[in-house]
Amino acid sequence: MPLRPDHRLRKTLARVDNALVRRFGRPYFELTRDITIFDRADYLTHYVATAPQPKISILDVGCGSSTAFFNFRQLPDRIASYVGIDHQVERAQRRFAALPFARAFHELDLDGDWGFGPFDLVACLEVLEHLVDDRRLFSKLCDHVAPGGRLLVSTPSAPFVTRMAREIPGFDNVSPTQDGDHVRIGYTLADFQALADANGMEILSVDWLSRFDVATMRRLHPMLGLTRRMLFNLRYRRADPADARVIGGDPATHAETYWSIGVYMKRRD
């Protein structure tokens, strides 16, 4: 059956997009994508670079476009292998075909039965808030952490979302069903502590990603179309590195000013 014109257009645009990614790399991504994905990519890279093992295996659950691969090129001696899983991974497979470590991508349903063995670093960034049964996925993440390994998770910060919703109507909207949108507004440190306690995990660091004020958030939300996003990205630059990430920090200071909370964990001794 021949492709409909809109399908042909999407395939053509995808091929062009991939070609531009391969040619221009991260600068092209920074121009055309949601800026917060780079905060998350840099966050993951930080813990790859500082992992206790000299060379690590990585499981990236909900890997999306695998933006961190732009950074991983600078860490060839830190990564032994990488496995990325998501509901759609074809683009990431094509974009990152030539890197100096073993890698694999798997397309699957995160609610399904899957397993890939133990890893030194298991990452799950901005995924839990999309799943109704978040506790089941969190337990599965913990099951994949090797002895001596670490678990890295980030989600929207519930206090930040609540604060923004007071100024931006609809910012705290959630979906009543699991349809790809958020099914909960976010998480607090207490939420993560409860998940950690239920799975024998110890929180080593509480981190904060993507600081925004209300004025900037008004321009960024709802998520922009490509043209408006490119104009926003051209104009918006983080002047202070702390705007992108704080490793460690008091929730009372950061929970309402950073879009995401991150937790870095290990198995409890």
Short mmCIF file of C-alpha atoms in Angstrom, two decimals:
data_model
loop_
_atom_site.label_atom_id
_atom_site.label_comp_id
_atom_site.label_asym_id
_atom_site.label_seq_id
_atom_site.Cartn_x
_atom_site.Cartn_y
_atom_site.Cartn_z
CA MET A 1 0.00 0.00 0.00
CA PRO A 2 1.50 3.38 -0.97
CA LEU A 3 2.19 5.89 1.78
CA ARG A 4 -0.24 8.75 2.23
CA PRO A 5 1.21 12.19 1.42
CA ASP A 6 1.41 13.17 5.10
CA HIS A 7 3.31 9.95 5.89
CA ARG A 8 5.70 10.57 3.03
CA LEU A 9 6.27 14.11 4.25
CA ARG A 10 6.99 12.92 7.80
CA LYS A 11 9.47 10.33 6.52
CA THR A 12 11.18 12.93 4.36
CA LEU A 13 11.41 15.39 7.26
CA ALA A 14 12.80 12.64 9.50
CA ARG A 15 15.52 11.83 6.95
CA VAL A 16 16.43 15.49 6.63
CA ASP A 17 16.44 15.90 10.41
CA ASN A 18 18.74 12.90 10.87
CA ALA A 19 21.08 14.20 8.18
CA LEU A 20 21.30 17.58 9.94
CA VAL A 21 21.92 15.86 13.28
CA ARG A 22 24.78 13.85 11.79
CA ARG A 23 26.23 16.93 10.11
CA PHE A 24 25.90 19.54 12.87
CA GLY A 25 25.42 17.47 16.03
CA ARG A 26 24.47 19.08 19.31
CA PRO A 27 24.33 22.71 18.05
CA TYR A 28 21.54 21.73 15.66
CA PHE A 29 19.72 19.88 18.45
CA GLU A 30 20.07 22.89 20.75
CA LEU A 31 18.42 25.06 18.12
CA THR A 32 15.48 22.79 17.37
CA ARG A 33 14.70 20.86 20.57
CA ASP A 34 13.26 21.49 24.01
CA ILE A 35 16.11 23.01 25.99
CA THR A 36 15.40 20.91 29.09
CA ILE A 37 16.54 17.71 27.36
CA PHE A 38 20.09 19.07 27.42
CA ASP A 39 19.87 19.69 31.15
CA ARG A 40 18.95 16.02 31.54
CA ALA A 41 21.65 14.87 29.11
CA ASP A 42 24.29 16.84 30.99
CA TYR A 43 22.93 15.48 34.27
CA LEU A 44 23.32 11.90 33.10
CA THR A 45 26.80 12.70 31.77
CA HIS A 46 27.83 14.05 35.18
CA TYR A 47 27.08 10.72 36.83
CA VAL A 48 28.69 8.74 34.03
CA ALA A 49 31.86 10.76 34.52
CA THR A 50 31.79 10.42 38.33
CA ALA A 51 30.66 6.78 38.65
CA PRO A 52 32.69 4.74 41.15
CA GLN A 53 33.66 2.14 38.54
CA PRO A 54 36.45 2.97 36.08
CA LYS A 55 34.28 1.85 33.16
CA ILE A 56 30.53 1.36 33.36
CA SER A 57 27.59 -0.34 31.71
CA ILE A 58 24.52 1.91 31.30
CA LEU A 59 20.81 1.10 31.03
CA ASP A 60 18.84 4.15 29.87
CA VAL A 61 15.12 3.50 30.47
CA GLY A 62 12.97 5.83 28.39
CA CYS A 63 16.03 6.91 26.41
CA GLY A 64 14.07 9.07 23.95
CA SER A 65 16.41 10.70 21.46
CA SER A 66 19.51 9.70 23.51
CA THR A 67 20.73 13.29 23.57
CA ALA A 68 23.47 12.38 26.05
CA PHE A 69 25.29 10.60 23.23
CA PHE A 70 26.51 13.99 22.06
CA ASN A 71 28.37 14.17 25.39
CA PHE A 72 29.38 10.51 25.51
CA ARG A 73 31.72 11.07 22.57
CA GLN A 74 33.96 12.88 25.06
CA LEU A 75 33.95 9.95 27.52
CA PRO A 76 35.07 6.95 25.45
CA ASP A 77 37.11 5.50 28.33
CA ARG A 78 34.26 5.69 30.86
CA ILE A 79 31.61 3.64 29.05
CA ALA A 80 31.80 -0.12 28.52
CA SER A 81 28.32 -0.52 27.03
CA TYR A 82 24.98 1.24 26.66
CA VAL A 83 21.44 -0.12 26.33
CA GLY A 84 18.61 2.28 25.55
CA ILE A 85 14.96 1.28 25.74
CA ASP A 86 11.83 3.19 24.77
CA HIS A 87 8.62 2.82 22.79
CA GLN A 88 10.37 4.23 19.69
CA VAL A 89 14.13 4.02 19.17
CA GLU A 90 14.65 3.96 15.40
CA ARG A 91 15.91 7.53 15.15
CA ALA A 92 18.44 7.09 17.95
CA GLN A 93 19.73 3.93 16.29
CA ARG A 94 20.36 5.79 13.05
CA ARG A 95 21.84 8.92 14.57
CA PHE A 96 24.46 7.25 16.73
CA ALA A 97 25.82 4.48 14.55
CA ALA A 98 29.52 5.24 15.06
CA LEU A 99 30.62 5.46 18.69
CA PRO A 100 33.57 3.81 20.45
CA PHE A 101 31.56 1.52 22.76
CA ALA A 102 29.00 -1.27 22.48
CA ARG A 103 25.41 -0.05 22.27
CA ALA A 104 21.97 -1.46 21.63
CA PHE A 105 18.46 -0.02 21.44
CA HIS A 106 15.27 -1.92 22.19
CA GLU A 107 11.74 -0.86 21.35
CA LEU A 108 9.31 -2.08 24.02
CA ASP A 109 6.46 -1.25 26.35
CA LEU A 110 7.84 -0.14 29.73
CA ASP A 111 4.77 -1.65 31.40
CA GLY A 112 5.55 -5.03 29.87
CA ASP A 113 7.81 -7.85 31.01
CA TRP A 114 11.41 -7.09 30.09
CA GLY A 115 14.84 -7.63 31.53
CA PHE A 116 18.42 -7.01 30.48
CA GLY A 117 20.47 -8.07 33.49
CA PRO A 118 22.51 -5.92 35.89
CA PHE A 119 24.08 -2.56 35.02
CA ASP A 120 26.49 -0.23 36.79
CA LEU A 121 24.26 2.78 36.12
CA VAL A 122 20.51 2.61 35.53
CA ALA A 123 19.00 5.92 34.39
CA CYS A 124 15.32 6.82 34.06
CA LEU A 125 14.86 10.52 33.38
CA GLU A 126 11.41 12.14 33.13
CA VAL A 127 9.54 8.84 32.69
CA LEU A 128 7.84 7.82 35.94
CA GLU A 129 5.33 10.67 35.76
CA HIS A 130 3.97 9.19 32.51
CA LEU A 131 3.10 5.77 33.99
CA VAL A 132 0.13 4.87 36.14
CA ASP A 133 2.01 1.99 37.78
CA ASP A 134 5.15 3.94 38.60
CA ARG A 135 5.99 1.72 41.56
CA ARG A 136 6.25 -1.33 39.32
CA LEU A 137 8.68 0.42 36.99
CA PHE A 138 10.72 1.78 39.89
CA SER A 139 11.08 -1.73 41.33
CA LYS A 140 12.17 -3.02 37.93
CA LEU A 141 14.78 -0.27 37.72
CA CYS A 142 16.15 -1.32 41.11
CA ASP A 143 16.27 -4.96 39.98
CA HIS A 144 18.63 -3.93 37.16
CA VAL A 145 21.18 -2.23 39.43
CA ALA A 146 24.32 -4.35 39.73
CA PRO A 147 26.12 -4.79 43.06
CA GLY A 148 27.98 -1.54 43.62
CA GLY A 149 25.88 0.12 40.92
CA ARG A 150 23.77 3.25 41.00
CA LEU A 151 20.26 4.32 40.03
CA LEU A 152 19.56 7.80 38.64
CA VAL A 153 15.97 9.04 38.34
CA SER A 154 14.47 12.43 37.57
CA THR A 155 10.87 13.68 37.35
CA PRO A 156 9.07 17.01 37.50
CA SER A 157 9.25 18.60 40.94
CA ALA A 158 5.70 18.69 42.29
CA PRO A 159 6.27 21.94 44.25
CA PHE A 160 7.58 23.66 41.10
CA VAL A 161 4.58 22.54 39.05
CA THR A 162 2.18 23.66 41.78
CA ARG A 163 3.88 27.05 42.02
CA MET A 164 3.79 27.61 38.26
CA ALA A 165 0.16 26.55 38.06
CA ARG A 166 -0.75 29.45 40.34
CA GLU A 167 0.53 31.81 37.64
CA ILE A 168 0.04 29.77 34.46
CA PRO A 169 -3.40 28.13 34.23
CA GLY A 170 -3.19 24.55 33.06
CA PHE A 171 0.46 24.04 33.96
CA ASP A 172 -0.53 21.29 36.37
CA ASN A 173 -2.88 19.49 33.96
CA VAL A 174 -2.56 15.71 33.99
CA SER A 175 -4.14 12.99 31.92
CA PRO A 176 -6.74 10.69 33.55
CA THR A 177 -5.38 7.80 31.47
CA GLN A 178 -1.93 6.68 30.41
CA ASP A 179 -1.83 8.20 26.93
CA GLY A 180 1.69 9.61 26.74
CA ASP A 181 1.04 12.75 28.77
CA HIS A 182 1.77 13.13 32.48
CA VAL A 183 -0.54 11.18 34.75
CA ARG A 184 0.73 13.00 37.87
CA ILE A 185 2.13 16.48 38.34
CA GLY A 186 5.46 15.30 39.72
CA TYR A 187 7.24 14.03 42.80
CA THR A 188 8.65 15.28 46.06
CA LEU A 189 11.66 14.10 47.99
CA ALA A 190 9.25 12.31 50.35
CA ASP A 191 7.81 10.41 47.37
CA PHE A 192 11.26 9.25 46.33
CA GLN A 193 12.21 8.36 49.90
CA ALA A 194 9.15 6.12 50.11
CA LEU A 195 10.03 4.42 46.80
CA ALA A 196 13.63 3.97 47.93
CA ASP A 197 12.63 2.51 51.30
CA ALA A 198 10.22 0.06 49.67
CA ASN A 199 13.00 -1.26 47.41
CA GLY A 200 16.00 -1.33 49.73
CA MET A 201 17.66 1.72 48.17
CA GLU A 202 19.60 4.56 49.78
CA ILE A 203 19.48 8.10 48.39
CA LEU A 204 23.00 9.47 47.95
CA SER A 205 22.16 12.83 46.40
CA VAL A 206 19.08 14.96 45.76
CA ASP A 207 19.60 17.12 42.68
CA TRP A 208 17.76 19.88 40.79
CA LEU A 209 17.45 20.47 37.04
CA SER A 210 16.22 23.33 34.86
CA ARG A 211 15.66 26.48 36.88
CA PHE A 212 13.01 28.78 35.40
CA ASP A 213 11.19 31.87 36.56
CA VAL A 214 7.54 32.49 35.83
CA ALA A 215 8.19 34.96 33.00
CA THR A 216 10.37 32.51 31.09
CA MET A 217 7.99 29.67 31.78
CA ARG A 218 5.11 31.66 30.30
CA ARG A 219 7.05 31.86 27.01
CA LEU A 220 8.02 28.20 27.08
CA HIS A 221 4.65 26.70 28.05
CA PRO A 222 2.76 25.22 26.32
CA MET A 223 5.51 23.48 24.37
CA LEU A 224 6.24 25.47 21.25
CA GLY A 225 6.00 24.62 17.59
CA LEU A 226 9.30 24.30 15.73
CA THR A 227 9.53 27.89 14.49
CA ARG A 228 8.67 29.47 17.85
CA ARG A 229 10.92 27.01 19.66
CA MET A 230 13.87 27.94 17.45
CA LEU A 231 13.27 31.64 18.10
CA PHE A 232 13.03 30.95 21.84
CA ASN A 233 16.23 28.89 21.81
CA LEU A 234 18.11 31.57 19.88
CA ARG A 235 17.15 34.21 22.43
CA TYR A 236 17.37 32.18 25.63
CA ARG A 237 20.76 31.30 27.04
CA ARG A 238 21.53 30.16 30.55
CA ALA A 239 23.85 32.81 31.98
CA ASP A 240 24.61 30.87 35.15
CA PRO A 241 25.56 27.15 35.09
CA ALA A 242 23.54 26.73 38.28
CA ASP A 243 20.43 27.51 36.22
CA ALA A 244 20.84 24.15 34.53
CA ARG A 245 21.76 21.88 37.44
CA VAL A 246 22.48 21.76 41.16
CA ILE A 247 24.01 18.55 42.52
CA GLY A 248 22.75 18.23 46.07
CA GLY A 249 20.67 20.89 47.74
CA ASP A 250 17.94 21.64 50.22
CA PRO A 251 14.42 21.01 48.86
CA ALA A 252 13.23 24.06 50.78
CA THR A 253 15.57 26.16 48.63
CA HIS A 254 15.26 24.47 45.24
CA ALA A 255 12.03 22.46 44.97
CA GLU A 256 9.90 25.41 43.82
CA THR A 257 12.50 26.97 41.49
CA TYR A 258 13.72 23.94 39.51
CA TRP A 259 11.45 22.11 37.09
CA SER A 260 12.84 18.66 37.92
CA ILE A 261 14.04 16.78 40.96
CA GLY A 262 16.69 14.11 40.52
CA VAL A 263 17.78 11.39 42.92
CA TYR A 264 20.97 9.33 42.80
CA MET A 265 20.75 6.04 44.71
CA LYS A 266 22.51 2.80 45.56
CA ARG A 267 21.44 -0.41 47.23
CA ARG A 268 21.24 -0.09 50.98
CA ASP A 269 24.16 -1.79 52.72
#
